[in-house]
């Protein structure tokens, strides 16, 4: 495991250990040509961290990603968030997720629909900028 990987993992563990009170876990699936699965942790109604794993890659290209997001708008049925993070391996570099999370069904408020736009700068490939868009599902425990 290289130094960037260790730093990414240690940062994630630090955020998970330091949370109090409100915090809750969630799992996510993001669908696109580069689908991802994620395990997230909400510190409160404004801050969350999520560890994501690109799932449409071969084993040697498995790409982990860690993002810290802030809910700019936090309403009962939806959130609008921005974030900052990084990924390593197949893509390596910073990411800036911008998304909307909807909870359309009142009786199933643990489920939400996601729409996310994420610029990613791949520093290993001649600093190439990639603009990813995803839709997805999230379940909060």
JSON list of N, CA and C in Angstrom, two decimals, residues 27 47-48 62 78 80-81 88 118 126:
[
{"chain": "A", "resi": 27, "resn": "UNK", "atom": "N", "xyz": [-25.35, 3.01, 3.02]},
{"chain": "A", "resi": 27, "resn": "UNK", "atom": "CA", "xyz": [-24.72, 2.38, 1.87]},
{"chain": "A", "resi": 27, "resn": "UNK", "atom": "C", "xyz": [-25.31, 3.01, 0.61]},
{"chain": "A", "resi": 47, "resn": "UNK", "atom": "N", "xyz": [-22.66, 17.38, 7.72]},
{"chain": "A", "resi": 47, "resn": "UNK", "atom": "CA", "xyz": [-21.40, 16.77, 7.29]},
{"chain": "A", "resi": 47, "resn": "UNK", "atom": "C", "xyz": [-21.51, 15.25, 7.18]},
{"chain": "A", "resi": 48, "resn": "UNK", "atom": "N", "xyz": [-20.90, 14.71, 6.12]},
{"chain": "A", "resi": 48, "resn": "UNK", "atom": "CA", "xyz": [-20.82, 13.25, 5.97]},
{"chain": "A", "resi": 48, "resn": "UNK", "atom": "C", "xyz": [-19.53, 12.90, 5.24]},
{"chain": "A", "resi": 62, "resn": "UNK", "atom": "N", "xyz": [-9.08, -1.76, -9.38]},
{"chain": "A", "resi": 62, "resn": "UNK", "atom": "CA", "xyz": [-10.04, -1.35, -8.36]},
{"chain": "A", "resi": 62, "resn": "UNK", "atom": "C", "xyz": [-9.60, 0.00, -7.80]},
{"chain": "A", "resi": 78, "resn": "UNK", "atom": "N", "xyz": [-35.08, 16.62, 0.92]},
{"chain": "A", "resi": 78, "resn": "UNK", "atom": "CA", "xyz": [-33.92, 16.63, 0.02]},
{"chain": "A", "resi": 78, "resn": "UNK", "atom": "C", "xyz": [-32.73, 17.36, 0.64]},
{"chain": "A", "resi": 80, "resn": "UNK", "atom": "N", "xyz": [-28.91, 19.23, -0.82]},
{"chain": "A", "resi": 80, "resn": "UNK", "atom": "CA", "xyz": [-28.01, 19.60, -1.90]},
{"chain": "A", "resi": 80, "resn": "UNK", "atom": "C", "xyz": [-26.62, 19.69, -1.26]},
{"chain": "A", "resi": 81, "resn": "UNK", "atom": "N", "xyz": [-25.66, 18.96, -1.82]},
{"chain": "A", "resi": 81, "resn": "UNK", "atom": "CA", "xyz": [-24.35, 18.89, -1.17]},
{"chain": "A", "resi": 81, "resn": "UNK", "atom": "C", "xyz": [-23.20, 19.16, -2.14]},
{"chain": "A", "resi": 88, "resn": "UNK", "atom": "N", "xyz": [-7.59, 6.94, -5.87]},
{"chain": "A", "resi": 88, "resn": "UNK", "atom": "CA", "xyz": [-6.26, 6.44, -6.23]},
{"chain": "A", "resi": 88, "resn": "UNK", "atom": "C", "xyz": [-6.38, 5.16, -7.04]},
{"chain": "A", "resi": 118, "resn": "UNK", "atom": "N", "xyz": [-19.52, 15.04, -10.82]},
{"chain": "A", "resi": 118, "resn": "UNK", "atom": "CA", "xyz": [-18.24, 15.00, -10.12]},
{"chain": "A", "resi": 118, "resn": "UNK", "atom": "C", "xyz": [-17.07, 15.26, -11.07]},
{"chain": "A", "resi": 126, "resn": "UNK", "atom": "N", "xyz": [-1.52, 12.83, -17.44]},
{"chain": "A", "resi": 126, "resn": "UNK", "atom": "CA", "xyz": [-1.30, 14.16, -18.01]},
{"chain": "A", "resi": 126, "resn": "UNK", "atom": "C", "xyz": [-2.29, 15.18, -17.46]}
]
